[in-house]
PDB file of C-alpha atoms in Angstrom:
ATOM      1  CA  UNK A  18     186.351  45.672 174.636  1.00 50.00           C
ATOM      2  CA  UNK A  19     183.239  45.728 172.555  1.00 48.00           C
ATOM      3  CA  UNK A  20     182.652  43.799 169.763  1.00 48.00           C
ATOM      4  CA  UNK A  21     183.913  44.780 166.516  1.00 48.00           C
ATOM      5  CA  UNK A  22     182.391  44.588 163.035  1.00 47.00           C
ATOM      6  CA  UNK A  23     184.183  44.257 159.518  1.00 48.00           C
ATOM      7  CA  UNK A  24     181.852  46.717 158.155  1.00 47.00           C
ATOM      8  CA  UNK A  25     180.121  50.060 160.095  1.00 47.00           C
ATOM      9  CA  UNK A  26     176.636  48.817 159.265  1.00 47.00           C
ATOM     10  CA  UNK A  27     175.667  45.393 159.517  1.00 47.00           C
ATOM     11  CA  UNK A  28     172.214  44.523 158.834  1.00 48.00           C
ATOM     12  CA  UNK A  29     169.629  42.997 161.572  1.00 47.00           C
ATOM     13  CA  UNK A  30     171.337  39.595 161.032  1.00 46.00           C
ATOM     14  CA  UNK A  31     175.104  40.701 161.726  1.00 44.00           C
ATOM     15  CA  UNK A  32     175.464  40.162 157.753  1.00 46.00           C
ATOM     16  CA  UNK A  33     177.415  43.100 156.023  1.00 46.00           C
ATOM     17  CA  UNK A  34     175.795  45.032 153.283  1.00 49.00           C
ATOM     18  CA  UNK A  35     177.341  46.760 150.389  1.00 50.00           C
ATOM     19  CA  UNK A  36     174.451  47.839 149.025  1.00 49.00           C
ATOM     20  CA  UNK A  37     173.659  44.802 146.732  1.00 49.00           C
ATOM     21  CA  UNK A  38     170.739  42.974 147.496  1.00 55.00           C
ATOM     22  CA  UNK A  39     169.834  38.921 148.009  1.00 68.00           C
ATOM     23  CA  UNK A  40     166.302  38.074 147.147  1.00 70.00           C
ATOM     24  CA  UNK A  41     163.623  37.072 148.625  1.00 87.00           C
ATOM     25  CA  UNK A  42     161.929  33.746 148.000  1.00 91.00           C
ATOM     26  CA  UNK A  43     158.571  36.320 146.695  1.00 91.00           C
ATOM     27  CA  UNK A  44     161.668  38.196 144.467  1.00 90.00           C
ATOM     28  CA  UNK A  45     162.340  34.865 143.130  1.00 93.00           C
ATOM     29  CA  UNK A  46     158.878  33.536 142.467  1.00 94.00           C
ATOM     30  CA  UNK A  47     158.279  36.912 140.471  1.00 93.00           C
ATOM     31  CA  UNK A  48     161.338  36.699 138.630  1.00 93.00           C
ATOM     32  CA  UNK A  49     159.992  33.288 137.562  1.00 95.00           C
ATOM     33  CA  UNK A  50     156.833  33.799 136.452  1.00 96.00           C
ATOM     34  CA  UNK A  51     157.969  36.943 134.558  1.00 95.00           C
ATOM     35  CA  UNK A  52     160.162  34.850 132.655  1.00 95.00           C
ATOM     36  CA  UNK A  53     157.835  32.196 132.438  1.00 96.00           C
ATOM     37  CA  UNK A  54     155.543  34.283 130.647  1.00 96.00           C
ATOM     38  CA  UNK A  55     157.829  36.050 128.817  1.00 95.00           C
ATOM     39  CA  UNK A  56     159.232  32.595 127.351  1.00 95.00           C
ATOM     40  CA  UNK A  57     155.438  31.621 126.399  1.00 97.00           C
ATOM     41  CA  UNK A  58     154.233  34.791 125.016  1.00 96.00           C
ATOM     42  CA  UNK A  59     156.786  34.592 121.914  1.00 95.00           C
ATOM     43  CA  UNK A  60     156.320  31.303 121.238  1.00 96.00           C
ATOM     44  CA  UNK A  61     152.775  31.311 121.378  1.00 96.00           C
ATOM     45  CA  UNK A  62     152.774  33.925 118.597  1.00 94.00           C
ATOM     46  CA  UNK A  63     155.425  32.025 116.422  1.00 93.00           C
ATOM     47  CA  UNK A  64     152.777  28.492 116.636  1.00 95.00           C
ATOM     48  CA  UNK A  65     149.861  30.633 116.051  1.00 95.00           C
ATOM     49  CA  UNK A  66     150.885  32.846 113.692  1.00 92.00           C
ATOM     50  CA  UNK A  67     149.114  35.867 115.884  1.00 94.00           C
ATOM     51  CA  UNK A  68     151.040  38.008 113.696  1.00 94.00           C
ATOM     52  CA  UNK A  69     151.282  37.254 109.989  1.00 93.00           C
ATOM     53  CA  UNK A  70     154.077  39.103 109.302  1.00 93.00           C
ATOM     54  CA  UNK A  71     157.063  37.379 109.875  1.00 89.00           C
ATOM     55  CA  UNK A  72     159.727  40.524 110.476  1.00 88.00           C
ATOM     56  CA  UNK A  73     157.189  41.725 112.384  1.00 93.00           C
ATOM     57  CA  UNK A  74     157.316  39.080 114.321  1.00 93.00           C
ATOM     58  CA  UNK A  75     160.975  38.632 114.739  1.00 88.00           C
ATOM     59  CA  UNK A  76     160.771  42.255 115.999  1.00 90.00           C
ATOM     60  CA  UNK A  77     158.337  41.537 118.651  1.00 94.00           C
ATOM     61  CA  UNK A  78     160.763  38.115 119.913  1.00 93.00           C
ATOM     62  CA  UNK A  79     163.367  40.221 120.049  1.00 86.00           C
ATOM     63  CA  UNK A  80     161.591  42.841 122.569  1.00 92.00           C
ATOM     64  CA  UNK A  81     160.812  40.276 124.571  1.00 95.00           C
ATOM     65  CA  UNK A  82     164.012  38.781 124.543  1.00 90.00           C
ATOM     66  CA  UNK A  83     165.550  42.204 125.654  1.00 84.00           C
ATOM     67  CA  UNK A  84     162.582  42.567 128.377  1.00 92.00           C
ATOM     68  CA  UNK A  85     163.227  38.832 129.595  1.00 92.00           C
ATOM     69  CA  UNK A  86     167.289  39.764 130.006  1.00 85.00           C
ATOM     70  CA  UNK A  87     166.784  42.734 131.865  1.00 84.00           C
ATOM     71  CA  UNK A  88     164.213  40.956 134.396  1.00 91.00           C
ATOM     72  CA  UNK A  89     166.962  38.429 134.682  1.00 89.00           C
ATOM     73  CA  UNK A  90     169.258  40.711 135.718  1.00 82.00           C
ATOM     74  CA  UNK A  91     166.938  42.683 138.288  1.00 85.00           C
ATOM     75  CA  UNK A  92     165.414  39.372 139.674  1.00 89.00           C
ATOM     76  CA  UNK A  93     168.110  37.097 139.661  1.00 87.00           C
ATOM     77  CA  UNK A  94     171.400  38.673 139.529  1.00 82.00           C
ATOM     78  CA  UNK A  95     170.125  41.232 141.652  1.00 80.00           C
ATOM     79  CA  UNK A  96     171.729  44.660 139.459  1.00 76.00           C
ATOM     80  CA  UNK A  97     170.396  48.081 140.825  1.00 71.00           C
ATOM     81  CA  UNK A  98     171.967  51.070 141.095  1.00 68.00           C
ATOM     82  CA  UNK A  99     172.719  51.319 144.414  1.00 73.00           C
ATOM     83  CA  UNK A 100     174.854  47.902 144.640  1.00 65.00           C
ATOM     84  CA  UNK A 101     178.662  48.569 143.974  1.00 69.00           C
ATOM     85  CA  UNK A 102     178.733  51.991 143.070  1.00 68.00           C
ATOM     86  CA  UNK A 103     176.526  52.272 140.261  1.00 68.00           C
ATOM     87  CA  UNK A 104     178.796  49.712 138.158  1.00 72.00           C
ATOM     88  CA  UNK A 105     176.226  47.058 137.662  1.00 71.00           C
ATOM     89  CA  UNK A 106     173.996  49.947 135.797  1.00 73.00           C
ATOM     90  CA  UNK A 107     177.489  49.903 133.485  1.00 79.00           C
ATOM     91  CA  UNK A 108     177.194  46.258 133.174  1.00 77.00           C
ATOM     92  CA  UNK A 109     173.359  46.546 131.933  1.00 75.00           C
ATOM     93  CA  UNK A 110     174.300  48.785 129.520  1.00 83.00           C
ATOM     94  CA  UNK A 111     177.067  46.741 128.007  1.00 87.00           C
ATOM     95  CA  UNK A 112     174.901  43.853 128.213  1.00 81.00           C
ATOM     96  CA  UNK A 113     172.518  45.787 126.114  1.00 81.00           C
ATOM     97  CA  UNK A 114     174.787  46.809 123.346  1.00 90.00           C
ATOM     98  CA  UNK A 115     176.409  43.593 123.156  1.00 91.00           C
ATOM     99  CA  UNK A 116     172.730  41.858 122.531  1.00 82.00           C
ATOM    100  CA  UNK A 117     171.399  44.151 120.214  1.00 86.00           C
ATOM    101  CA  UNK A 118     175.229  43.697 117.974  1.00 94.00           C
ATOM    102  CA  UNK A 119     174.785  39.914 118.414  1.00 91.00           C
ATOM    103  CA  UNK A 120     171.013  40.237 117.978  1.00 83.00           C
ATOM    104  CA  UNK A 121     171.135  42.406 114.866  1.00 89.00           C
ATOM    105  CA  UNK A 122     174.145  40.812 113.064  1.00 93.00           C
ATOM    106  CA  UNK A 123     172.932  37.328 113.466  1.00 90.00           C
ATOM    107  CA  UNK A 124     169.503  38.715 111.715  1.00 84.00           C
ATOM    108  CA  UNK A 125     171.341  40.633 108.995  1.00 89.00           C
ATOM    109  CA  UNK A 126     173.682  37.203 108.322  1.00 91.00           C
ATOM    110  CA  UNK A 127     170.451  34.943 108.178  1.00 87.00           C
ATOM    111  CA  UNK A 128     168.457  37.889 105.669  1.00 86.00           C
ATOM    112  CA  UNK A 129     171.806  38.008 103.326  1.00 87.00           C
ATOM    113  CA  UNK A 130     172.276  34.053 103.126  1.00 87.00           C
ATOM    114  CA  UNK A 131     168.619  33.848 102.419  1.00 81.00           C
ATOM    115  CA  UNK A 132     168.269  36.251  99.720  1.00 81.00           C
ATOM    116  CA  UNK A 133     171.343  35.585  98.130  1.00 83.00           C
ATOM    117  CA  UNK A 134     171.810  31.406  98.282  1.00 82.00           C
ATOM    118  CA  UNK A 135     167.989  30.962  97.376  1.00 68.00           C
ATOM    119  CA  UNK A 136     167.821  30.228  93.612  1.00 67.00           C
ATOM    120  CA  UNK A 137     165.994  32.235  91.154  1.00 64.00           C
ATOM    121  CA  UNK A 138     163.093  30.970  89.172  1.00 62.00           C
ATOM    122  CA  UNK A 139     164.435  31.354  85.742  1.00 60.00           C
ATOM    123  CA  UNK A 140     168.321  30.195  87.097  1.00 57.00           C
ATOM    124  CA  UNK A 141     165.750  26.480  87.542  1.00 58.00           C
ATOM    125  CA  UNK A 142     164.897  26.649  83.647  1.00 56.00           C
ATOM    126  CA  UNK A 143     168.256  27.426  82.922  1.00 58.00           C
ATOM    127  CA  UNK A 144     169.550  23.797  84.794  1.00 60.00           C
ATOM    128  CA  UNK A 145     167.405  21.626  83.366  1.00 59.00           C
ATOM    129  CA  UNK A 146     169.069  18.986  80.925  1.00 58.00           C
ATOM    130  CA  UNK A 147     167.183  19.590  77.590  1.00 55.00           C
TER     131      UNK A 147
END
């Protein structure tokens, strides 16, 4: 009797693969410095002011922000879609939505408290005691 093997294909180290993917330690180290640089990148331009308008700004923050999840998810969590079935593309894309609701909600919150709890010049002269 030969030996037998949970799954049909094991890889060249008897491992079983179901199509997902472990990384390497190079997979890693890219993963890093992509998010490395992605991390430095915004805040150099919110120090600097690179970019003196501040929506502007915000926009660019949250493009990286979007960039920086998906190489997380590549890199680190390892999501193509060939690992299990094609759901981890699902995932991504729920992951997406979800970010750019939290993303764009918590920036439409922050704009409406500021505009509406910051006092008016004239609403000042009106206060004082005469």
């Amino acid at each position: 009797m030969g030996t037998q093997h949970a799954h049909p294909n094991p890889d060249a180290h008897g491992h079983d693969d179901h199509g997902g993917s472990h990384g390497s330690m190079r997979e890693y180290v890219v993963g890093f410095l992509l998010s490395v640089v992605l991390t430095a990148i915004p805040f150099w331009l919110v120090m600097t002011g690179a970019i003196p308008d501040k929506q502007t700004t915000a926009l660019v923050i949250m493009a990286f922000a979007i960039v920086q999840i998906v190489v997380h998810m590549i890199y680190f969590l390892h999501m193509n879609t060939k690992s299990e079935n094609g759901w981890t593309v699902m995932a991504l894309i729920f992951t997406i939505v979800i970010v750019v609701i939290a993303l764009s909600g918590s920036l439409w919150v922050m704009y409406h408290l500021n505009h509406n709890m910051m006092p008016m010049s004239h609403d000042m002269d009106m206060r004082q005691v005469p």
